[in-house]
Each structure stands twice: as C-alpha cells, then as structure tokens.
C-alpha cells in the first residue's frame, strides 16, 4: 500500500503530529486529490479541540484544499467545507481531512480552478492556470463564506456594509465588499489593523476598543449588512445598534456567547439576524471567477507540513496576516 505524510491529532485537544498513513482508496463517487496547499481556518479548532459533537480520533484536520486529481491529468481542483451539494455542515466536518499529501473527496464537493468554463462532454469545470494553488485554499472557504453572504443579502452598490473581525475571513470580506461596490467599513480591535484595512479597500475603519461601534455605524447612515467574522458573540451584539433600516447582521464567526437582540429596534428598523455556513462547490466556483475578475487576493503565510503545529498556533494567535497555508510538498 502506498504511503503518505499526514498531520493528525490523536485525541481532543492533543498536539498535532506528523505521521505516515496509507494513501486512501477513493470509494465510488469520490476523487483522489494530491494536496498542494491547505489553509488553516479558525474552524479547524472545533475539530482539534474536539468541540464538534461526535468526532472520532485520531483524525487528520483541514478543509481548505487545493490540489490536482485525475478528472484530467494535472487538473487543479479545490474543496471547501461542504461534503457535497446537499451535505450538511455535520457531514462536512466528518469529511474533512486535508493536512496530508493526499485526500479522497466527494466529487460533488470538488471545484476546478476555472473561470466558468463548463465542459459538456465531461460534465465538469475546465481548469485554468490563472490562480495559484497557494492562494486557492482561502478562496474556497474563507472566500466563499464572505462572498456568498454578500451575495445573499439585498444590499446594493453604495450601501454601507461592515465587516467585523479582520482575520482570515474578514480580510477577504472587506475586499469583496469593496469590489462589489459597497461603502465598506472594517471593524477590529485596536489601531494595529487600520492601515491594512484601508489597503484592503475599506472606506472606513472602526476601532472597537476606543469607539462605540453602533454609534460609529449610525454616523455613516446605518449598516445594511454587518458580516460578523469575529469569534465573539459579545462583539457581534455591540454592532447591532449600528444596523440601518432593513439592516441584517450575518453571523459567520463561531462563538458560544449568545447574541442579544433589541426587539423594539428590530421591529421598527425591520432588522434581522442570520447565520451562514460556507458556500457550496458552485459558490466556490463563482468565488474563484469573481476573484480572478476583480483581483481579490488573500494575504497568506506559507508553512511546510512538518511545521503544522507551529502554523496552527500562529493562526490561533491572531497574529497571522491573514491566512496560514500548509504546503505538503515542501
Ligand atoms: N460560517 C462559516 O462558513 C465559517 C467559515 C470559516 C470560518 N468560520 C468561523 O469564522 C470565525 C473566523 O474565522 P477565521 O478563520 O477568519 O479566524 P481568524 O483568522 O482567527 O480571525 C478571527 C478574527 O476575529 C477577530 N476578533 C475576535 N474577537 C474579536 C472582538 N471581540 N472584536 C473584534 N474582532 C475580534 C480577531 O481579531 P484579533 O486579531 O484582534 O484577535 C481575528 O482577526 C471563526 O469562528 C471560524 O470558526 C465560519
């Protein structure tokens, strides 16, 4: 049996360790992918720390994959969170495992790095060499989430759209909001990220430590959308007073803390709150096409597979600018 290197966690909250494993045999309906790059997302902490119900250990982490597989020799493909078109997030977690040199993926969850070129004969998307493998993983997950949330709202060009939390997801959310024509507001803790947020396209920056976020948003006319990528329910609650008429808070960041909703404001302002899971393979496809068209690019830090533990800690420290990506080939 052919072998490969993989990074696994033996038990909930255990350390990440590099091990040798059998190359998986893809079952019916799956494809075998040679992993070129895999992003480390904050959501990987749900798996590593055993916070997701029903996980079995030892397990290999990871769900932001770029690689090549055998639909067509050398074709570059990517996989995001979902285990398939109709898959639930729960299935997605059980299906993820890409901190490895190879992984088997459900074909319906797999996206080709292409710009909307559909092959009728092969019934799949044709590959394009325009997007590098290292910048693909964050697009599949970190990108598909913020872009599909922006798409799913009724916001129009010129509306105030705020992004709370400028990390792996948020730095892409800001770029998408700007490129989609919104008046873009970045909200983060402290002044440290202000210059970068402006560089990413934010028209305005709100420092949640020194400013009242809700008042600052109201001074801009009120937000039509607040995309909350921060890992804090309290920080999300603090933005709610900043919603404008028909404004919506979209919760993408995961937190145990509940979000408090002021009922009268919600009635009078026709406000709403919505949770949002990552996009489907089709969303990833659209996201890649839009990124190639508009020039949205992730800022990444690359690590070899052998330094996966360090790379994970770097992501958790909040110091990464902005997405940590593992490179199994290095
Ligand atoms: N729903 C989905 O589809 C989906 C997809 C991907 C990820 N997620 C979730 O989304 C969250 C973000 O993921 P990520 O990979 O972008 O994580 P990340 O790179 O660690 O970024 C999280 C950001 O949230 C900020 N933050 C935390 N608490 C804050 C607060 N009180 N006020 C302002 N900012 C705060 C952090 O800022 P500091 O630098 O100041 O700490 C950091 O920049 C995670 O909970 C992840 O599990 C959800």
Coordinates of C-alpha atoms and ligand atoms in Angstrom, one line a residue:
X1 CA 0.0 0.0 0.0
X2 CA 1.4 3.4 -1.0
X3 CA 2.1 5.7 2.0
X4 CA 1.8 9.5 2.5
X5 CA 2.6 12.0 5.3
X6 CA -0.3 13.4 7.2
X7 CA -0.8 15.6 10.3
X8 CA -3.2 14.1 12.9
X9 CA -4.5 14.8 16.3
X10 CA -4.7 11.7 18.5
X11 CA -7.3 13.0 21.0
X12 CA -9.4 16.0 21.6
X13 CA -7.1 19.0 22.4
X14 CA -4.0 16.8 21.8
X15 CA -0.9 18.1 19.9
X16 CA -0.7 17.9 16.1
X17 CA 1.8 15.3 15.0
X18 CA 3.2 14.3 11.6
X19 CA 2.6 10.6 10.8
X20 CA 2.7 8.2 7.9
X21 CA -0.6 6.9 6.7
X22 CA -1.9 4.7 3.8
X23 CA -2.9 6.7 0.7
X24 CA -6.7 6.5 0.8
X25 CA -8.6 4.4 -1.8
X26 CA -11.4 6.7 -3.1
X27 CA -14.8 5.0 -2.8
X28 CA -17.4 5.3 -5.6
X29 CA -18.3 8.9 -6.3
X30 CA -15.1 10.2 -4.7
X31 CA -11.9 11.5 -6.3
X32 CA -8.3 11.2 -5.0
X33 CA -6.6 14.6 -4.8
X34 CA -2.9 15.3 -4.4
X35 CA -2.9 18.2 -1.9
X36 CA -0.7 21.1 -3.0
X37 CA -1.9 23.6 -0.3
X38 CA -4.4 23.6 2.6
X39 CA -5.5 26.6 4.5
X40 CA -5.8 26.5 8.3
X41 CA -9.1 28.0 9.4
X42 CA -10.2 29.0 12.8
X43 CA -12.9 26.4 12.4
X44 CA -10.2 23.7 12.5
X45 CA -10.1 24.4 16.2
X46 CA -13.6 22.9 16.5
X47 CA -12.1 19.6 15.3
X48 CA -8.7 19.8 17.0
X49 CA -10.2 20.7 20.4
X50 CA -13.0 18.1 20.0
X51 CA -15.7 20.8 20.3
X52 CA -17.8 19.4 17.4
X53 CA -20.1 16.6 18.6
X54 CA -19.5 13.0 17.6
X55 CA -15.9 13.3 16.3
X56 CA -13.7 10.3 16.3
X57 CA -10.0 10.4 17.0
X58 CA -7.3 10.1 15.8
X59 CA -8.2 12.3 12.9
X60 CA -6.5 14.4 10.2
X61 CA -7.6 18.1 10.1
X62 CA -8.2 20.5 7.3
X63 CA -10.9 21.6 4.9
X64 CA -9.5 24.3 2.6
X65 CA -7.8 22.3 -0.1
X66 CA -6.1 23.0 -3.4
X67 CA -4.6 20.1 -5.3
X68 CA -4.6 18.0 -8.5
X69 CA -6.6 14.9 -9.3
X70 CA -7.4 12.6 -12.1
X71 CA -10.6 14.1 -13.8
X72 CA -8.0 15.2 -16.2
X73 CA -4.3 14.7 -15.6
X74 CA -2.8 17.6 -13.7
X75 CA -6.1 19.5 -13.4
X76 CA -6.1 21.9 -10.5
X77 CA -9.1 21.5 -8.2
X78 CA -10.2 22.7 -4.8
X79 CA -12.5 21.6 -2.0
X80 CA -14.2 23.6 0.7
X81 CA -16.2 22.9 3.8
X82 CA -19.2 21.0 2.4
X83 CA -19.1 17.3 1.9
X84 CA -21.3 17.6 -1.2
X85 CA -24.0 19.7 -2.8
X86 CA -26.7 18.6 -0.3
X87 CA -24.3 17.9 2.6
X88 CA -24.8 19.5 6.0
X89 CA -22.1 21.1 8.0
X90 CA -22.0 18.0 10.2
X91 CA -21.2 15.8 7.2
X92 CA -18.6 18.4 6.2
X93 CA -16.8 18.0 9.5
X94 CA -16.7 14.3 9.3
X95 CA -15.5 14.5 5.7
X96 CA -12.6 16.9 6.3
X97 CA -9.0 15.7 6.5
X98 CA -6.5 17.6 4.3
X99 CA -3.4 18.3 6.3
X100 CA -1.9 15.5 4.3
X101 CA -0.3 14.8 0.9
X102 CA -3.4 13.1 -0.5
X103 CA -7.1 13.1 0.4
X104 CA -10.2 11.5 -1.0
X105 CA -13.0 13.9 -1.7
X106 CA -16.6 13.6 -2.7
X107 CA -16.7 14.6 -6.4
X108 CA -19.7 16.9 -5.9
X109 CA -17.9 18.9 -3.3
X110 CA -14.9 19.4 -5.6
X111 CA -14.3 22.6 -7.6
X112 CA -12.0 23.2 -10.5
X113 CA -9.8 26.3 -10.6
X114 CA -11.5 27.7 -13.6
X115 CA -13.3 30.7 -14.9
X116 CA -16.8 29.4 -15.7
X117 CA -15.8 27.0 -18.5
X118 CA -18.2 24.1 -18.4
X119 CA -17.2 21.0 -20.4
X120 CA -20.5 19.4 -21.7
X121 CA -18.7 16.2 -22.7
X122 CA -17.0 15.7 -19.3
X123 CA -19.8 17.4 -17.3
X124 CA -17.3 19.3 -15.2
X125 CA -15.5 22.6 -15.0
X126 CA -12.3 23.0 -17.0
X127 CA -9.1 24.1 -15.3
X128 CA -7.5 27.4 -15.7
X129 CA -3.8 28.1 -14.8
X130 CA -4.5 31.7 -13.7
X131 CA -5.0 31.1 -10.0
X132 CA -2.0 29.8 -8.0
X133 CA -2.5 26.8 -5.7
X134 CA -1.3 28.6 -2.6
X135 CA -3.9 31.3 -2.9
X136 CA -6.7 28.9 -3.8
X137 CA -7.5 27.3 -0.3
X138 CA -8.5 30.5 1.4
X139 CA -10.8 31.3 -1.5
X140 CA -12.7 28.0 -1.2
X141 CA -13.7 28.6 2.4
X142 CA -12.6 31.9 3.7
X143 CA -13.7 33.4 0.4
X144 CA -16.8 31.5 -0.4
X145 CA -18.3 32.4 3.0
X146 CA -17.9 36.2 2.9
X147 CA -18.7 36.5 -0.8
X148 CA -21.8 34.2 -0.7
X149 CA -23.0 36.2 2.4
X150 CA -22.6 39.5 0.5
X151 CA -24.5 37.9 -2.5
X152 CA -27.2 36.5 -0.3
X153 CA -28.2 39.9 1.1
X154 CA -30.3 42.5 -0.6
X155 CA -27.5 45.1 -0.3
X156 CA -26.9 47.2 -3.4
X157 CA -23.9 49.1 -4.6
X158 CA -23.4 52.2 -2.4
X159 CA -25.0 50.6 0.7
X160 CA -23.0 50.6 4.0
X161 CA -21.6 47.1 4.5
X162 CA -19.4 46.4 7.6
X163 CA -17.1 43.5 8.3
X164 CA -16.5 42.7 12.0
X165 CA -13.2 40.9 12.7
X166 CA -10.3 41.3 10.2
X167 CA -8.7 37.9 10.1
X168 CA -8.7 35.1 7.6
X169 CA -12.3 35.6 6.6
X170 CA -12.6 39.3 7.4
X171 CA -9.7 40.4 5.2
X172 CA -11.4 38.8 2.3
X173 CA -14.9 40.1 3.3
X174 CA -13.5 43.6 3.2
X175 CA -12.1 43.1 -0.3
X176 CA -15.3 41.6 -1.6
X177 CA -17.4 44.3 -0.1
X178 CA -15.3 47.0 -1.8
X179 CA -15.1 45.2 -5.1
X180 CA -18.9 44.6 -5.1
X181 CA -19.4 48.4 -4.8
X182 CA -20.4 48.8 -1.1
X183 CA -19.4 51.6 1.2
X184 CA -17.1 49.3 3.1
X185 CA -16.4 49.5 6.9
X186 CA -13.8 47.4 8.7
X187 CA -14.2 46.9 12.4
X188 CA -11.4 45.4 14.5
X189 CA -9.8 45.7 17.9
X190 CA -7.2 48.5 18.3
X191 CA -5.4 50.6 15.7
X192 CA -3.0 47.9 14.5
X193 CA -5.1 46.8 11.6
X194 CA -6.3 50.2 10.4
X195 CA -3.7 50.7 7.7
X196 CA -4.1 47.2 6.3
X197 CA -7.9 47.5 6.3
X198 CA -7.6 50.7 4.3
X199 CA -5.1 48.9 2.0
X200 CA -7.7 46.1 1.5
X201 CA -10.3 48.6 0.4
X202 CA -12.1 49.7 3.5
X203 CA -13.5 53.3 3.2
X204 CA -13.8 53.5 7.0
X205 CA -12.2 51.8 10.0
X206 CA -13.8 51.5 13.4
X207 CA -11.6 50.6 16.4
X208 CA -13.9 48.6 18.6
X209 CA -11.7 49.3 21.7
X210 CA -11.8 53.0 21.5
X211 CA -15.0 53.7 19.7
X212 CA -18.7 52.9 20.2
X213 CA -19.2 50.6 17.1
X214 CA -23.0 51.1 16.9
X215 CA -22.7 54.9 17.1
X216 CA -19.9 55.0 14.6
X217 CA -22.0 52.9 12.1
X218 CA -25.1 55.2 12.7
X219 CA -22.9 58.2 11.9
X220 CA -22.4 56.6 8.5
X221 CA -26.1 56.2 8.0
X222 CA -26.5 52.7 9.5
X223 CA -25.3 49.4 8.1
X224 CA -27.4 47.5 5.5
X225 CA -25.2 44.4 6.3
X226 CA -22.8 43.6 9.1
X227 CA -20.8 40.5 8.3
X228 CA -19.6 39.2 11.7
X229 CA -16.5 37.1 11.4
X230 CA -15.2 37.8 14.9
X231 CA -15.1 34.8 17.3
X232 CA -17.1 36.7 19.9
X233 CA -20.9 36.9 20.4
X234 CA -20.3 40.0 22.7
X235 CA -18.5 41.8 19.9
X236 CA -21.4 40.9 17.5
X237 CA -24.0 42.2 20.0
X238 CA -22.1 45.5 20.2
X239 CA -22.6 46.1 16.5
X240 CA -26.4 45.6 16.4
X241 CA -27.3 49.1 17.3
X242 CA -25.4 50.1 14.1
X243 CA -27.9 48.5 11.7
X244 CA -29.8 50.8 9.5
X245 CA -33.3 50.3 8.0
X246 CA -33.7 46.7 6.8
X247 CA -30.2 46.1 8.1
X248 CA -29.1 42.5 8.7
X249 CA -26.4 41.0 10.9
X250 CA -24.9 37.9 9.3
X251 CA -23.1 35.6 11.8
X252 CA -20.3 33.7 10.2
X253 CA -17.9 33.6 13.2
X254 CA -18.4 30.9 15.7
X255 CA -18.9 31.7 19.4
X256 CA -20.5 30.1 22.4
X257 CA -21.8 33.5 23.6
X258 CA -25.4 34.4 22.7
X259 CA -26.2 37.5 20.6
X260 CA -28.6 39.9 22.2
X261 CA -31.3 41.4 20.0
X262 CA -33.1 44.7 20.9
X263 CA -36.6 43.8 20.0
X264 CA -38.1 47.3 19.5
X265 CA -35.2 48.4 17.3
X266 CA -35.6 45.2 15.2
X267 CA -39.4 45.8 14.7
X268 CA -39.1 49.5 13.9
X269 CA -36.0 49.0 11.7
X270 CA -37.1 45.8 10.1
X271 CA -33.8 44.3 11.2
X272 CA -32.8 40.7 11.2
X273 CA -30.0 38.3 12.2
X274 CA -28.9 35.3 10.2
X275 CA -26.4 32.5 10.5
X276 CA -24.5 31.5 7.4
X277 CA -22.5 28.3 6.6
X278 CA -19.8 28.2 4.0
X279 CA -20.8 28.1 0.3
X280 CA -21.3 25.1 -1.9
X281 CA -18.9 23.9 -4.6
X282 CA -20.9 26.1 -7.1
X283 CA -20.3 29.1 -4.7
X284 CA -16.6 28.3 -4.6
X285 CA -16.6 28.2 -8.4
X286 CA -18.3 31.6 -8.6
X287 CA -16.0 33.0 -6.0
X288 CA -12.9 31.9 -7.9
X289 CA -14.3 33.5 -11.1
X290 CA -15.1 36.8 -9.3
X291 CA -11.7 36.8 -7.6
X292 CA -9.9 36.3 -10.9
X293 CA -12.1 39.1 -12.5
X294 CA -11.8 41.6 -9.7
X295 CA -8.3 41.0 -8.4
X296 CA -9.4 40.0 -4.8
X297 CA -6.4 38.2 -3.3
X298 CA -5.8 36.5 0.0
X299 CA -2.8 37.6 2.1
X300 CA -1.2 34.3 3.2
X301 CA 1.7 32.9 5.3
X302 CA 3.1 29.6 4.0
X303 CA 4.3 26.7 6.2
X304 CA 5.6 23.2 5.3
X305 CA 3.6 20.2 6.6
X306 CA 6.4 19.4 9.1
X307 CA 5.6 22.7 10.9
X308 CA 1.9 22.2 11.1
X309 CA 1.7 22.6 14.9
X310 CA 3.5 26.0 14.7
X311 CA 1.3 27.0 11.8
X312 CA -1.8 26.2 13.8
X313 CA -0.6 28.1 16.8
X314 CA 0.1 31.1 14.6
X315 CA -3.4 31.0 13.3
X316 CA -4.8 30.8 16.8
X317 CA -2.6 33.7 18.0
X318 CA -4.5 36.1 15.7
X319 CA -1.1 37.4 14.5
X320 CA -1.1 35.8 11.1
X321 CA -1.6 38.2 8.2
X322 CA -4.0 36.8 7.3
X323 CA -4.4 33.1 6.3
X324 CA -1.9 30.4 7.3
X325 CA -1.5 27.9 4.4
X326 CA 0.2 24.4 4.7
X327 CA 2.3 23.3 1.7
X328 CA 2.5 19.4 1.9
X329 CA 5.0 19.3 -1.0
X330 CA 7.6 21.4 0.9
Ligands
LIG1 N1 -19.7 30.2 8.9 C1 -18.8 29.8 8.1 O1 -19.0 29.5 6.9 C2 -17.4 30.0 8.5 C3 -16.3 29.8 7.6 C4 -15.0 29.9 8.1 C5 -14.8 30.3 9.4 N2 -15.8 30.4 10.3 C6 -15.6 30.9 11.6 O2 -15.4 32.3 11.5 C7 -14.5 32.8 12.5 C8 -13.4 33.5 11.9 O3 -12.5 32.5 11.2 P1 -11.1 33.0 10.7 O4 -10.5 31.8 10.1 O5 -11.2 34.2 9.9 O6 -10.4 33.3 12.1 P2 -9.2 34.2 12.4 O7 -8.3 34.3 11.2 O8 -8.6 33.8 13.7 O9 -9.9 35.7 12.6 C9 -10.8 35.9 13.6 C10 -10.7 37.4 13.8 O10 -11.8 37.8 14.8 C11 -11.3 38.8 15.5 N3 -11.9 39.0 16.8 C12 -12.0 38.1 17.8 N4 -12.7 38.7 18.8 C13 -13.0 40.0 18.4 C14 -13.6 41.0 19.1 N5 -14.1 40.9 20.3 N6 -13.7 42.2 18.4 C15 -13.2 42.3 17.1 N7 -12.6 41.4 16.5 C16 -12.5 40.2 17.1 C17 -9.8 38.5 15.7 O11 -9.1 39.7 15.9 P3 -7.8 39.9 16.9 O12 -6.7 39.8 15.9 O13 -7.9 41.2 17.5 O14 -7.8 38.7 17.8 C18 -9.4 37.9 14.4 O15 -8.9 38.9 13.5 C19 -14.2 31.5 13.3 O16 -15.1 31.4 14.4 C20 -14.4 30.4 12.4 O17 -14.7 29.2 13.0 C21 -17.1 30.3 9.8

